[in-house]
PDB file of C-alpha atoms in Angstrom:
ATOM      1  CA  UNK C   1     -12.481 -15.013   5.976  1.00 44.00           C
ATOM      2  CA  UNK C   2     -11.756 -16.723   2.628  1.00 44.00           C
ATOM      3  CA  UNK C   3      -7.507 -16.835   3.341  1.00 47.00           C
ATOM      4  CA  UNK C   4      -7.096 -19.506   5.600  1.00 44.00           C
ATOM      5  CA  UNK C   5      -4.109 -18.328   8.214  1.00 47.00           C
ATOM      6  CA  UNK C   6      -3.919 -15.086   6.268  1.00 65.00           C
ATOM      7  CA  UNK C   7      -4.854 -12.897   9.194  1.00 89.00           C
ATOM      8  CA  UNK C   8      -3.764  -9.684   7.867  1.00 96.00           C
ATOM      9  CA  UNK C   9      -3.241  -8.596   3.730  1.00 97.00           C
ATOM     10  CA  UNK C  10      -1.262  -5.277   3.063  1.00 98.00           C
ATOM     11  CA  UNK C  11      -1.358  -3.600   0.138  1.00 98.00           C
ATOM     12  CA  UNK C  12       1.565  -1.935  -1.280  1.00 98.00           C
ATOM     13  CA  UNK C  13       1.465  -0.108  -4.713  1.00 97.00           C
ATOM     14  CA  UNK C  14       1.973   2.861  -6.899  1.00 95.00           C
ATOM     15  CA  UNK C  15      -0.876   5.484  -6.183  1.00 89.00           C
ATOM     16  CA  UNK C  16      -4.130   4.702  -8.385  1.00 87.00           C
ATOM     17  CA  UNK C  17      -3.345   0.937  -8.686  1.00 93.00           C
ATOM     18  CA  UNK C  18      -6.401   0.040  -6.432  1.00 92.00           C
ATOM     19  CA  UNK C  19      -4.612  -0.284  -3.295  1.00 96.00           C
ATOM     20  CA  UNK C  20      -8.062   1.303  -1.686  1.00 95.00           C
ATOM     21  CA  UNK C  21     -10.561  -0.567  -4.120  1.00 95.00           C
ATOM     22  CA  UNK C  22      -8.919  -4.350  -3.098  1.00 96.00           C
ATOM     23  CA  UNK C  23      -9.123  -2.923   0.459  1.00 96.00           C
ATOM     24  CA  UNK C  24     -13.082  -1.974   0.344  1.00 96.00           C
ATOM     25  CA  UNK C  25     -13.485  -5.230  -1.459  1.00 95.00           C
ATOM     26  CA  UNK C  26     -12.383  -7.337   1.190  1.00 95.00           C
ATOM     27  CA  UNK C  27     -14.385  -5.755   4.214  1.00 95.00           C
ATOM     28  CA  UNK C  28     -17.249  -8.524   2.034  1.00 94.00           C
ATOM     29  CA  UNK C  29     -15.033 -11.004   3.444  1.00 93.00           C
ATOM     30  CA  UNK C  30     -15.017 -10.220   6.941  1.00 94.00           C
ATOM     31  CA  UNK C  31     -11.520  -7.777   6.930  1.00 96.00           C
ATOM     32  CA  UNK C  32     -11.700  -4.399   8.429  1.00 97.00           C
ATOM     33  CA  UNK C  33     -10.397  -1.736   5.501  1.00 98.00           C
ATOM     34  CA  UNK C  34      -7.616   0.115   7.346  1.00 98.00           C
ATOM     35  CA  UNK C  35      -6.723   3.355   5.493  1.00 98.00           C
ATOM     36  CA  UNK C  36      -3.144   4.581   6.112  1.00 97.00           C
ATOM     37  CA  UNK C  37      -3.659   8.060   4.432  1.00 94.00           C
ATOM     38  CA  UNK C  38      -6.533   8.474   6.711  1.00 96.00           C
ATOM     39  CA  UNK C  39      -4.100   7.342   9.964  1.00 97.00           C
ATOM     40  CA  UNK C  40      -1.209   9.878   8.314  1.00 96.00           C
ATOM     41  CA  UNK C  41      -3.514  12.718   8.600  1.00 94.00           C
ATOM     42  CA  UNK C  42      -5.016  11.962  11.906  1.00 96.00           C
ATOM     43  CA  UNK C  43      -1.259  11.997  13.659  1.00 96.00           C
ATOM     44  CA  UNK C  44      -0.608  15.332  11.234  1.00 95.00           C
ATOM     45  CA  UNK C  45      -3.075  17.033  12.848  1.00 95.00           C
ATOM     46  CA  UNK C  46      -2.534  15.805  16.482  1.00 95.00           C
ATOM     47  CA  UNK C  47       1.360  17.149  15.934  1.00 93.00           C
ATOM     48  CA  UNK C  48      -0.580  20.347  14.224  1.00 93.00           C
ATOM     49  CA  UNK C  49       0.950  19.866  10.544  1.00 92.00           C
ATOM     50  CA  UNK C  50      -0.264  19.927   7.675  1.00 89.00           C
ATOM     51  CA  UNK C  51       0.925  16.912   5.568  1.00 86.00           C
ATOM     52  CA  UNK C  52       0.286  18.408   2.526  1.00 83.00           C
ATOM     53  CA  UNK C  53       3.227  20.889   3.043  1.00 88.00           C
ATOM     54  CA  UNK C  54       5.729  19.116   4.848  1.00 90.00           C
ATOM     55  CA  UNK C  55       9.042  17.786   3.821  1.00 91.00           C
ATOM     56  CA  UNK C  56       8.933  14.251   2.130  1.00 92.00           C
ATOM     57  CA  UNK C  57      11.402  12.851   4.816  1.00 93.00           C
ATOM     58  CA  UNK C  58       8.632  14.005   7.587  1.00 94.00           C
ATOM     59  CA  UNK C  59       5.553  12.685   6.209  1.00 94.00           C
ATOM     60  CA  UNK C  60       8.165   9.545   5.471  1.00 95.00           C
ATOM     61  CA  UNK C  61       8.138   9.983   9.552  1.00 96.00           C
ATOM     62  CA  UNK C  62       4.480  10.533   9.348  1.00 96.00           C
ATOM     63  CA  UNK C  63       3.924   6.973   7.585  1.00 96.00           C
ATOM     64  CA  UNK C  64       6.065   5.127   9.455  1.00 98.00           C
ATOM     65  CA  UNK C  65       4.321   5.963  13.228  1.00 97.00           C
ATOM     66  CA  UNK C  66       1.147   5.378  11.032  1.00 97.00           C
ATOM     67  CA  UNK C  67       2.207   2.074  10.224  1.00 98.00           C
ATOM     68  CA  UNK C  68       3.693   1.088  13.482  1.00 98.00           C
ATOM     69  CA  UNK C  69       0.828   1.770  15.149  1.00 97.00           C
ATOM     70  CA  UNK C  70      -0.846  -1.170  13.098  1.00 97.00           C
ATOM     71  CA  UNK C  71       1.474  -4.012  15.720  1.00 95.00           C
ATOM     72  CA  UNK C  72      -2.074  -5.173  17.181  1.00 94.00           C
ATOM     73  CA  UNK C  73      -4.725  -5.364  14.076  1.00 96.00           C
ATOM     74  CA  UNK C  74      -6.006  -8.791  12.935  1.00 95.00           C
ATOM     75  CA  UNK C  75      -8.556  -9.796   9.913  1.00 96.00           C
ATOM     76  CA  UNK C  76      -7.753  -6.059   8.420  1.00 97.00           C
ATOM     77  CA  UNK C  77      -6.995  -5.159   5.111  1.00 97.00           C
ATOM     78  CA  UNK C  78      -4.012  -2.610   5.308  1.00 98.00           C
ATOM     79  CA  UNK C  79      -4.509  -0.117   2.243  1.00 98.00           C
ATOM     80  CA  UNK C  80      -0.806   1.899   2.488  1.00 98.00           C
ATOM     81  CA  UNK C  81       0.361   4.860   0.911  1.00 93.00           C
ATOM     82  CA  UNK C  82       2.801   4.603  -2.078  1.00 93.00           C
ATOM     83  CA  UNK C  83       5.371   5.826  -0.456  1.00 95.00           C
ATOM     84  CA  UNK C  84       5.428   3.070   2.360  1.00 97.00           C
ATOM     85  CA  UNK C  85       8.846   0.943   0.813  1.00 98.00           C
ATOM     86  CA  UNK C  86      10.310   4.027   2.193  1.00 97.00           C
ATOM     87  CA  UNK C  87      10.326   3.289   5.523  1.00 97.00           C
ATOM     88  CA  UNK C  88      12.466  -0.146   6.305  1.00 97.00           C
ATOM     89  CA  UNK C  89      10.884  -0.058  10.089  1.00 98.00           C
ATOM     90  CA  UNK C  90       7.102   0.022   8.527  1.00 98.00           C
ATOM     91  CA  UNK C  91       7.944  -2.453   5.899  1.00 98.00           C
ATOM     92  CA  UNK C  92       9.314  -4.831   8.468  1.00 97.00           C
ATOM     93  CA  UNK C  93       6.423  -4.401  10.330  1.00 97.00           C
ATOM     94  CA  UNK C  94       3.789  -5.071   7.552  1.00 97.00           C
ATOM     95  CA  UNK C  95       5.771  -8.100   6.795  1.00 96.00           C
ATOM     96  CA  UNK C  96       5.257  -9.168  10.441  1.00 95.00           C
ATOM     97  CA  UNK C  97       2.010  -8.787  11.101  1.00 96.00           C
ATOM     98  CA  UNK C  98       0.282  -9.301   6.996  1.00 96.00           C
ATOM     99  CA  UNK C  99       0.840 -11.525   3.814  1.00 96.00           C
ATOM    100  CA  UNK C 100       2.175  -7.635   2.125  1.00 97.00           C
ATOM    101  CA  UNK C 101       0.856  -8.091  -1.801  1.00 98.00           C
ATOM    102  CA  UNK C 102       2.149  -6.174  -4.462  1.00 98.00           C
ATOM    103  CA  UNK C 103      -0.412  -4.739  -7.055  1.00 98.00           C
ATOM    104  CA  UNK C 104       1.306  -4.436 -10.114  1.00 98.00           C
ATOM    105  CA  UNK C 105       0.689  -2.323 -12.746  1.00 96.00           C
ATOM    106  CA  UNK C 106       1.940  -1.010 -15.863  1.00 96.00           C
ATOM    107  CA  UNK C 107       3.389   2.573 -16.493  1.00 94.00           C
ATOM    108  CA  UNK C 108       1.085   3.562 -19.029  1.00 93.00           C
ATOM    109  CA  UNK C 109      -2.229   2.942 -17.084  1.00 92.00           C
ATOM    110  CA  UNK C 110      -0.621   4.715 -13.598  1.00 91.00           C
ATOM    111  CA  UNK C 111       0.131   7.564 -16.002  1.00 87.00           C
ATOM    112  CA  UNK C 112      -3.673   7.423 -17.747  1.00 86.00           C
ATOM    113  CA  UNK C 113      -5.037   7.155 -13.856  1.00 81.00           C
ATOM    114  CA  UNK C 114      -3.393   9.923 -12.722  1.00 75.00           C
ATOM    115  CA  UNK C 115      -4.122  12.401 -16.146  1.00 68.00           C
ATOM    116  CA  UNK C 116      -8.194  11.587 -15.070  1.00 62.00           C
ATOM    117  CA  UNK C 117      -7.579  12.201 -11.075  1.00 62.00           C
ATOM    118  CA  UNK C 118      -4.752  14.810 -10.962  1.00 57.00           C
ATOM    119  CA  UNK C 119      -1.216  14.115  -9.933  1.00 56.00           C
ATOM    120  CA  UNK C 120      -1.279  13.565  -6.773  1.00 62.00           C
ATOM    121  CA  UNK C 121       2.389  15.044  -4.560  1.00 69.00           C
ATOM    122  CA  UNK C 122       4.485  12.028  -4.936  1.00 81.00           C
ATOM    123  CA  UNK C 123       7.142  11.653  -2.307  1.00 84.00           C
ATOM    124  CA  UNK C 124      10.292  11.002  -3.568  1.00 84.00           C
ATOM    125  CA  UNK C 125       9.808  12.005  -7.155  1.00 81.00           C
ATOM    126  CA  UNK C 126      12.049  15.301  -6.317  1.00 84.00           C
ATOM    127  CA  UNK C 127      14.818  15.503  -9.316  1.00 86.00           C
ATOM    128  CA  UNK C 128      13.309  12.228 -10.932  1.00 88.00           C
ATOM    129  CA  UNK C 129      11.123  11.749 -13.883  1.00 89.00           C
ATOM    130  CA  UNK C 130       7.982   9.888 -12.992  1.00 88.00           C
ATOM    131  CA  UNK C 131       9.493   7.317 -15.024  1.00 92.00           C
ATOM    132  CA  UNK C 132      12.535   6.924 -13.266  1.00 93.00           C
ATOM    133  CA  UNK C 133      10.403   7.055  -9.868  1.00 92.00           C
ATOM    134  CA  UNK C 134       7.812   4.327 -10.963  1.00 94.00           C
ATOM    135  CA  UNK C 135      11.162   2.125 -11.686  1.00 96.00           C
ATOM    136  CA  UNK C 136      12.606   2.635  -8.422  1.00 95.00           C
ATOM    137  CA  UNK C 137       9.157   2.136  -6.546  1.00 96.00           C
ATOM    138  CA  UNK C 138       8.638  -1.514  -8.783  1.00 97.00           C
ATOM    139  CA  UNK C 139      12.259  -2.800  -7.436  1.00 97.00           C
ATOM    140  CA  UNK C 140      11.374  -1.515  -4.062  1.00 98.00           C
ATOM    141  CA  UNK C 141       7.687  -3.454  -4.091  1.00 98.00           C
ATOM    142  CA  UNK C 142       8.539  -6.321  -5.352  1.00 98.00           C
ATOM    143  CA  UNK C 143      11.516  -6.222  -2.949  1.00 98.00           C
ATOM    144  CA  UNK C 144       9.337  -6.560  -0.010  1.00 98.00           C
ATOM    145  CA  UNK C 145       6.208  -8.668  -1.545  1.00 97.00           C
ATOM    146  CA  UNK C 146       5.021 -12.023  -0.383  1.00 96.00           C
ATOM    147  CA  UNK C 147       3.070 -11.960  -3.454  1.00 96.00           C
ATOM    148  CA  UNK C 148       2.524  -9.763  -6.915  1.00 96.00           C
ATOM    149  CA  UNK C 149      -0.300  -9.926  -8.745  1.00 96.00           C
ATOM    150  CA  UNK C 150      -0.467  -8.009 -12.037  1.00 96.00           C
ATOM    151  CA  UNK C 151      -3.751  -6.299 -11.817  1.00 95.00           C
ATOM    152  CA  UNK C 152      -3.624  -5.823 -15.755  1.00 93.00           C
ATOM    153  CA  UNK C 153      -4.841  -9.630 -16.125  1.00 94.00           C
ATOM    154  CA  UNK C 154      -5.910 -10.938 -12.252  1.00 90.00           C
ATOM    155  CA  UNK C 155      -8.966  -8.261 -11.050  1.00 86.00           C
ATOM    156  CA  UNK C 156     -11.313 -10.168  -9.530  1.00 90.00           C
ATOM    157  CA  UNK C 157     -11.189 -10.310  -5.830  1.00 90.00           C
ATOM    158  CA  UNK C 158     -11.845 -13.650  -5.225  1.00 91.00           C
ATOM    159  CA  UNK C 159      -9.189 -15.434  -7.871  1.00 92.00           C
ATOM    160  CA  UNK C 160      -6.472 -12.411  -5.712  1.00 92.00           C
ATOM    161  CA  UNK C 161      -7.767 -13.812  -2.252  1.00 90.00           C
ATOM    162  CA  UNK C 162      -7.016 -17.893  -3.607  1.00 91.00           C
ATOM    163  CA  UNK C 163      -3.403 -16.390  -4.791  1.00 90.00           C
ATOM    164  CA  UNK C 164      -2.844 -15.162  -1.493  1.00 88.00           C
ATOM    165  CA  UNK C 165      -4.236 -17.912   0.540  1.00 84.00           C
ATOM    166  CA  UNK C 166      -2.117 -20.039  -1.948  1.00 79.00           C
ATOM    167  CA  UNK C 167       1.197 -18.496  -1.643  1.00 72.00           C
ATOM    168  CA  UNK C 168       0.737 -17.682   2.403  1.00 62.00           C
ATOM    169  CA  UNK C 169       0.399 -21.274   3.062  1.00 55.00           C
ATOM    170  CA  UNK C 170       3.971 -21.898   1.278  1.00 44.00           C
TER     171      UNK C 170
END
């Protein structure tokens, strides 16, 4: 592992900000990729729900017993959904157990990312503009970050593993 004492890195981001792609990238360096959306739908099904139709406060649920769940991993890369800074409990958790890193990003290319994959349901965006939800997500990640880096000038994997190593030893 290139992160000296940086046992565990989480991810938190808007959707389409490369949450996933950092996450692949650092299974190179010897960290398992753990996929949250992947964990979300396993416990949907066990419960026998379908998480594309449920409330947001139950797949907030959903995420959270995901996310909990995580108490015992080590040298993983933890790539969470968007909507994780809803859940204090999960938050607290990541914070625990990970350096949690904030990949920034501006409006205008989460907008452009989601016109080429499709808008994808966004929890909490319910009477908000996806302006107004991409401000309240940015207060709420950089809230709970040990460390942002602004993917529109840092996206190379190695200079983002230094700034974490870096900042984790602080």
């Amino acid at each position: 592992m290139i992160c000296n004492n940086v046992n565990n890195i989480s991810f938190i981001g808007m959707a389409g900000v490369g949450k996933s792609y950092f996450s692949n990238k650092l299974i190179n360096f010897g960290y398992e990729h753990i996929k949250v959306d992947e964990l979300i739908t396993n416990l949907a099904n066990l419960k026998g729900v379908n998480k594309e139709t449920i409330s947001d406060s139950e797949f907030i649920k959903l995420e959270e017993q995901a996310i909990l769940n995580l108490k015992e991993v080590s040298e993983s890369a933890i790539d969470t959904g968007g909507s994780v800074i809803y859940s204090n409990e999960a938050m607290e958790l990541l914070k625990e157990i990970s350096v949690v890193v904030y990949l920034k990003d501006s409006l205008e290319n989460i907008k452009k990312r989601f016109d080429v994959r499709g808008e994808p349901h966004l929890i909490g965006i319910e009477g908000k503009t996806f302006e107004e939800l991409f401000q309240e997500r940015s207060e709420q990640y950089q809230k709970y970050a040990d460390v942002i880096i602004d993917v529109t000038k840092i996206s190379d994997i190695e200079e983002i593993l230094s700034i974490i190593g870096s900042k984790s030893q602080k």
